mmCIF file of C-alpha atoms in Angstrom:
data_model
loop_
_atom_site.group_PDB
_atom_site.id
_atom_site.type_symbol
_atom_site.label_atom_id
_atom_site.label_comp_id
_atom_site.label_asym_id
_atom_site.label_seq_id
_atom_site.Cartn_x
_atom_site.Cartn_y
_atom_site.Cartn_z
ATOM 1 C CA UNK P 1 147.357 -100.496 -13.545
ATOM 2 C CA UNK P 2 145.795 -97.370 -12.040
ATOM 3 C CA UNK P 3 145.616 -97.146 -8.271
ATOM 4 C CA UNK P 4 142.688 -96.271 -6.052
ATOM 5 C CA UNK P 5 141.271 -92.890 -7.015
ATOM 6 C CA UNK P 6 139.394 -90.644 -4.617
ATOM 7 C CA UNK P 7 137.567 -87.447 -5.453
ATOM 8 C CA UNK P 8 137.502 -84.687 -4.528
ATOM 9 C CA UNK P 9 140.926 -84.228 -2.951
ATOM 10 C CA UNK P 10 139.805 -81.412 -0.663
ATOM 11 C CA UNK P 11 136.379 -80.331 0.489
ATOM 12 C CA UNK P 12 135.104 -77.562 2.739
ATOM 13 C CA UNK P 13 131.592 -77.733 4.138
ATOM 14 C CA UNK P 14 129.631 -76.081 6.930
ATOM 15 C CA UNK P 15 127.856 -77.706 9.828
ATOM 16 C CA UNK P 16 124.519 -79.275 8.949
ATOM 17 C CA UNK P 17 125.384 -79.845 5.315
ATOM 18 C CA UNK P 18 125.829 -83.228 3.761
ATOM 19 C CA UNK P 19 128.720 -84.501 1.653
ATOM 20 C CA UNK P 20 129.370 -87.301 -0.814
ATOM 21 C CA UNK P 21 132.827 -88.701 -1.445
ATOM 22 C CA UNK P 22 133.750 -90.934 -4.331
ATOM 23 C CA UNK P 23 136.162 -93.836 -4.708
ATOM 24 C CA UNK P 24 137.202 -95.821 -7.757
ATOM 25 C CA UNK P 25 138.981 -99.060 -6.832
ATOM 26 C CA UNK P 26 141.803 -100.782 -8.629
ATOM 27 C CA UNK P 27 140.510 -102.514 -11.734
ATOM 28 C CA UNK P 28 139.340 -106.005 -10.865
ATOM 29 C CA UNK P 29 138.991 -105.311 -7.151
ATOM 30 C CA UNK P 30 135.511 -105.972 -5.844
ATOM 31 C CA UNK P 31 135.889 -104.828 -2.249
ATOM 32 C CA UNK P 32 135.937 -101.183 -1.205
ATOM 33 C CA UNK P 33 136.330 -100.077 2.377
ATOM 34 C CA UNK P 34 136.301 -96.634 3.966
ATOM 35 C CA UNK P 35 138.287 -95.221 6.854
ATOM 36 C CA UNK P 36 138.368 -91.992 8.812
ATOM 37 C CA UNK P 37 141.726 -90.590 9.892
ATOM 38 C CA UNK P 38 142.094 -87.832 12.510
ATOM 39 C CA UNK P 39 145.030 -86.716 14.677
ATOM 40 C CA UNK P 40 143.140 -87.628 17.839
ATOM 41 C CA UNK P 41 141.589 -90.980 16.946
ATOM 42 C CA UNK P 42 143.964 -92.159 14.269
ATOM 43 C CA UNK P 43 142.690 -94.411 11.531
ATOM 44 C CA UNK P 44 139.265 -95.966 12.084
ATOM 45 C CA UNK P 45 137.281 -98.389 9.963
ATOM 46 C CA UNK P 46 133.927 -97.118 8.710
ATOM 47 C CA UNK P 47 132.494 -99.856 6.475
ATOM 48 C CA UNK P 48 133.226 -102.223 3.624
ATOM 49 C CA UNK P 49 131.291 -103.039 0.483
ATOM 50 C CA UNK P 50 131.604 -106.138 -1.654
ATOM 51 C CA UNK P 51 129.497 -106.828 -4.730
ATOM 52 C CA UNK P 52 127.224 -103.868 -3.935
ATOM 53 C CA UNK P 53 126.483 -105.126 -0.408
ATOM 54 C CA UNK P 54 127.744 -103.811 2.886
ATOM 55 C CA UNK P 55 129.744 -106.696 4.298
ATOM 56 C CA UNK P 56 131.284 -105.155 7.403
ATOM 57 C CA UNK P 57 130.684 -102.061 9.490
ATOM 58 C CA UNK P 58 132.592 -100.110 12.128
ATOM 59 C CA UNK P 59 131.257 -98.133 15.067
ATOM 60 C CA UNK P 60 130.101 -94.925 13.440
ATOM 61 C CA UNK P 61 126.663 -93.269 13.676
ATOM 62 C CA UNK P 62 124.036 -93.692 11.002
ATOM 63 C CA UNK P 63 124.924 -90.293 9.518
ATOM 64 C CA UNK P 64 127.753 -92.137 7.804
ATOM 65 C CA UNK P 65 126.560 -94.296 4.950
ATOM 66 C CA UNK P 66 127.848 -95.680 1.722
ATOM 67 C CA UNK P 67 127.037 -97.640 -1.340
ATOM 68 C CA UNK P 68 128.744 -99.544 -4.101
ATOM 69 C CA UNK P 69 127.830 -99.664 -7.748
ATOM 70 C CA UNK P 70 127.936 -102.583 -10.144
ATOM 71 C CA UNK P 71 131.316 -101.410 -11.485
ATOM 72 C CA UNK P 72 132.680 -101.576 -7.893
ATOM 73 C CA UNK P 73 132.967 -97.794 -7.604
ATOM 74 C CA UNK P 74 131.817 -96.616 -4.198
ATOM 75 C CA UNK P 75 130.458 -93.475 -2.620
ATOM 76 C CA UNK P 76 130.384 -92.456 0.985
ATOM 77 C CA UNK P 77 127.883 -89.972 2.370
ATOM 78 C CA UNK P 78 127.904 -88.021 5.594
ATOM 79 C CA UNK P 79 124.700 -86.205 6.484
ATOM 80 C CA UNK P 80 124.193 -83.364 8.969
ATOM 81 C CA UNK P 81 127.887 -82.624 9.199
ATOM 82 C CA UNK P 82 129.432 -81.849 12.588
ATOM 83 C CA UNK P 83 132.711 -80.104 13.337
ATOM 84 C CA UNK P 84 134.135 -83.415 14.556
ATOM 85 C CA UNK P 85 133.654 -84.935 11.113
ATOM 86 C CA UNK P 86 136.633 -82.959 9.862
ATOM 87 C CA UNK P 87 139.100 -85.639 8.860
ATOM 88 C CA UNK P 88 140.932 -87.365 6.085
ATOM 89 C CA UNK P 89 138.618 -89.970 4.581
ATOM 90 C CA UNK P 90 140.451 -92.840 2.999
ATOM 91 C CA UNK P 91 139.167 -95.462 0.667
ATOM 92 C CA UNK P 92 140.884 -98.803 0.126
ATOM 93 C CA UNK P 93 140.251 -101.575 -2.326
ATOM 94 C CA UNK P 94 141.086 -105.242 -2.280
ATOM 95 C CA UNK P 95 140.269 -108.297 -4.330
ATOM 96 C CA UNK P 96 137.570 -109.258 -1.866
ATOM 97 C CA UNK P 97 138.930 -112.750 -1.429
ATOM 98 C CA UNK P 98 139.781 -113.471 2.152
ATOM 99 C CA UNK P 99 138.999 -111.209 5.048
ATOM 100 C CA UNK P 100 137.850 -107.646 4.720
ATOM 101 C CA UNK P 101 140.936 -105.832 5.899
ATOM 102 C CA UNK P 102 143.705 -107.891 4.389
ATOM 103 C CA UNK P 103 145.756 -106.772 1.378
ATOM 104 C CA UNK P 104 144.394 -103.251 1.233
ATOM 105 C CA UNK P 105 145.399 -100.673 -1.351
ATOM 106 C CA UNK P 106 144.620 -97.144 -0.204
ATOM 107 C CA UNK P 107 143.806 -94.010 -2.144
ATOM 108 C CA UNK P 108 145.237 -90.607 -1.213
ATOM 109 C CA UNK P 109 142.081 -89.607 0.588
ATOM 110 C CA UNK P 110 139.643 -86.721 0.683
ATOM 111 C CA UNK P 111 140.467 -84.033 3.225
ATOM 112 C CA UNK P 112 137.147 -82.805 4.615
ATOM 113 C CA UNK P 113 136.988 -79.624 6.653
ATOM 114 C CA UNK P 114 133.746 -78.740 8.417
ATOM 115 C CA UNK P 115 133.408 -75.097 9.436
ATOM 116 C CA UNK U 1 146.695 -85.640 4.277
ATOM 117 C CA UNK U 2 148.276 -82.919 6.418
ATOM 118 C CA UNK U 3 145.982 -83.734 9.324
ATOM 119 C CA UNK U 4 147.865 -87.008 9.866
ATOM 120 C CA UNK U 5 150.392 -87.310 12.609
ATOM 121 C CA UNK U 6 150.339 -83.863 14.195
ATOM 122 C CA UNK U 7 150.851 -85.280 17.686
ATOM 123 C CA UNK U 8 152.717 -88.482 16.981
ATOM 124 C CA UNK U 9 155.858 -89.724 18.690
ATOM 125 C CA UNK U 10 158.900 -89.191 16.510
ATOM 126 C CA UNK U 11 161.870 -91.439 15.955
ATOM 127 C CA UNK U 12 164.940 -89.692 14.548
ATOM 128 C CA UNK U 13 167.489 -91.932 12.870
ATOM 129 C CA UNK U 14 170.733 -91.200 11.100
ATOM 130 C CA UNK U 15 170.709 -92.026 7.404
ATOM 131 C CA UNK U 16 172.277 -95.448 6.921
ATOM 132 C CA UNK U 17 171.458 -96.653 10.425
ATOM 133 C CA UNK U 18 168.800 -99.241 11.227
ATOM 134 C CA UNK U 19 165.387 -98.096 12.469
ATOM 135 C CA UNK U 20 163.224 -99.964 14.924
ATOM 136 C CA UNK U 21 159.600 -98.919 15.298
ATOM 137 C CA UNK U 22 157.518 -100.505 18.014
ATOM 138 C CA UNK U 23 153.843 -101.182 18.432
ATOM 139 C CA UNK U 24 151.850 -102.611 21.310
ATOM 140 C CA UNK U 25 148.659 -104.273 20.174
ATOM 141 C CA UNK U 26 145.561 -104.670 22.232
ATOM 142 C CA UNK U 27 143.892 -108.000 21.587
ATOM 143 C CA UNK U 28 145.444 -111.375 22.272
ATOM 144 C CA UNK U 29 142.891 -112.858 19.851
ATOM 145 C CA UNK U 30 144.274 -110.887 16.899
ATOM 146 C CA UNK U 31 145.787 -113.252 14.388
ATOM 147 C CA UNK U 32 147.015 -111.036 11.590
ATOM 148 C CA UNK U 33 149.216 -107.952 11.762
ATOM 149 C CA UNK U 34 150.240 -105.398 9.176
ATOM 150 C CA UNK U 35 152.685 -102.502 9.017
ATOM 151 C CA UNK U 36 151.793 -99.506 6.910
ATOM 152 C CA UNK U 37 153.817 -96.514 5.760
ATOM 153 C CA UNK U 38 152.097 -93.198 5.161
ATOM 154 C CA UNK U 39 153.898 -90.364 3.440
ATOM 155 C CA UNK U 40 152.662 -86.814 3.598
ATOM 156 C CA UNK U 41 149.680 -86.274 1.339
ATOM 157 C CA UNK U 42 149.258 -89.947 0.562
ATOM 158 C CA UNK U 43 147.260 -92.879 1.801
ATOM 159 C CA UNK U 44 148.816 -95.719 3.809
ATOM 160 C CA UNK U 45 150.964 -98.143 1.866
ATOM 161 C CA UNK U 46 151.323 -101.801 2.797
ATOM 162 C CA UNK U 47 154.860 -102.706 3.898
ATOM 163 C CA UNK U 48 154.772 -106.175 5.402
ATOM 164 C CA UNK U 49 152.425 -108.488 7.246
ATOM 165 C CA UNK U 50 152.714 -111.395 9.644
ATOM 166 C CA UNK U 51 150.317 -114.016 10.944
ATOM 167 C CA UNK U 52 150.153 -115.018 14.563
ATOM 168 C CA UNK U 53 151.654 -118.443 13.883
ATOM 169 C CA UNK U 54 154.958 -116.766 13.029
ATOM 170 C CA UNK U 55 157.317 -114.661 15.127
ATOM 171 C CA UNK U 56 159.450 -113.182 12.369
ATOM 172 C CA UNK U 57 159.068 -112.301 8.732
ATOM 173 C CA UNK U 58 161.517 -110.595 6.407
ATOM 174 C CA UNK U 59 160.980 -108.476 3.351
ATOM 175 C CA UNK U 60 163.229 -106.239 1.340
ATOM 176 C CA UNK U 61 165.142 -104.170 3.935
ATOM 177 C CA UNK U 62 162.319 -104.689 6.448
ATOM 178 C CA UNK U 63 161.734 -107.267 9.158
ATOM 179 C CA UNK U 64 158.686 -107.634 11.363
ATOM 180 C CA UNK U 65 158.942 -109.311 14.752
ATOM 181 C CA UNK U 66 155.941 -110.522 16.700
ATOM 182 C CA UNK U 67 156.014 -111.289 20.413
ATOM 183 C CA UNK U 68 152.623 -112.676 21.364
ATOM 184 C CA UNK U 69 153.552 -113.106 25.004
ATOM 185 C CA UNK U 70 153.740 -109.357 25.555
ATOM 186 C CA UNK U 71 151.543 -108.374 22.584
ATOM 187 C CA UNK U 72 154.319 -106.472 20.890
ATOM 188 C CA UNK U 73 155.113 -105.914 17.251
ATOM 189 C CA UNK U 74 158.190 -104.242 15.807
ATOM 190 C CA UNK U 75 159.280 -103.103 12.382
ATOM 191 C CA UNK U 76 162.966 -103.009 11.602
ATOM 192 C CA UNK U 77 164.195 -101.030 8.615
ATOM 193 C CA UNK U 78 167.754 -101.716 7.563
ATOM 194 C CA UNK U 79 170.052 -98.987 6.229
ATOM 195 C CA UNK U 80 167.461 -96.240 6.573
ATOM 196 C CA UNK U 81 167.182 -93.926 3.577
ATOM 197 C CA UNK U 82 165.663 -90.436 3.164
ATOM 198 C CA UNK U 83 162.755 -92.008 1.314
ATOM 199 C CA UNK U 84 161.842 -93.890 4.473
ATOM 200 C CA UNK U 85 160.659 -90.654 6.110
ATOM 201 C CA UNK U 86 156.984 -91.184 6.844
ATOM 202 C CA UNK U 87 154.483 -92.128 9.512
ATOM 203 C CA UNK U 88 154.479 -95.839 10.260
ATOM 204 C CA UNK U 89 151.648 -97.604 11.977
ATOM 205 C CA UNK U 90 150.689 -101.119 12.771
ATOM 206 C CA UNK U 91 147.305 -102.738 12.421
ATOM 207 C CA UNK U 92 145.848 -105.851 13.994
ATOM 208 C CA UNK U 93 142.967 -107.912 12.717
ATOM 209 C CA UNK U 94 140.787 -110.082 14.886
ATOM 210 C CA UNK U 95 139.067 -113.180 13.583
ATOM 211 C CA UNK U 96 135.814 -111.384 12.830
ATOM 212 C CA UNK U 97 137.585 -108.957 10.503
ATOM 213 C CA UNK U 98 137.678 -106.087 12.970
ATOM 214 C CA UNK U 99 140.769 -104.017 12.256
ATOM 215 C CA UNK U 100 142.453 -101.761 14.805
ATOM 216 C CA UNK U 101 145.146 -99.350 13.735
ATOM 217 C CA UNK U 102 147.882 -98.081 16.006
ATOM 218 C CA UNK U 103 148.355 -94.337 16.398
ATOM 219 C CA UNK U 104 151.597 -94.293 14.440
ATOM 220 C CA UNK U 105 155.203 -93.197 14.770
ATOM 221 C CA UNK U 106 156.839 -90.540 12.658
ATOM 222 C CA UNK U 107 160.235 -91.583 11.314
ATOM 223 C CA UNK U 108 162.582 -88.672 10.720
ATOM 224 C CA UNK U 109 165.832 -89.268 8.850
ATOM 225 C CA UNK U 110 168.835 -87.208 9.859
ATOM 226 C CA UNK U 111 171.363 -86.412 7.090
#
């Protein structure tokens, strides 16, 4: 069974641009959640999607958005990039049964650098 | 994933010894706790979990201890191996699904 797949692996953007990251969950998993990881703030929850609906949301500005497709694949978008958005963005999938953040399976992440 | 753990505390342990990694959690209302392992260039990997109605849980070579009185969680790794080198961090979940991750500890295995 394939794991969680994130693309691209690395990304370099400049301030003001926007970026879209992609995540394919484990087959059969209906929940996809996104996290931001930085040396200063550690790992922080962004949002979670289940059956194409945002079910839970962390404390990030509206520039961070996401969506989920009918095949459970998810995309995350960051608009008007700022230098502080440089981070490792991780996607995790779970069956969706139970609470949002239990039994998570993480991808390897997308390393975003904003110049 | 090279941005992970640049300023983390480091625990150095001799290969074959036991490792104990500690975590202080923040919310007395948290009722579910998880330990994750993150190797360089990879995403976090689930190791073991424990619910607040337990104070100890054992897995393969790992044991998690929960002390709710002082809001403390520990991960014990028996007979530490080179493959255990990674960043370890705890996570707590509150009833409304809010998850808070600890900052992490880097485990370094000495030959």
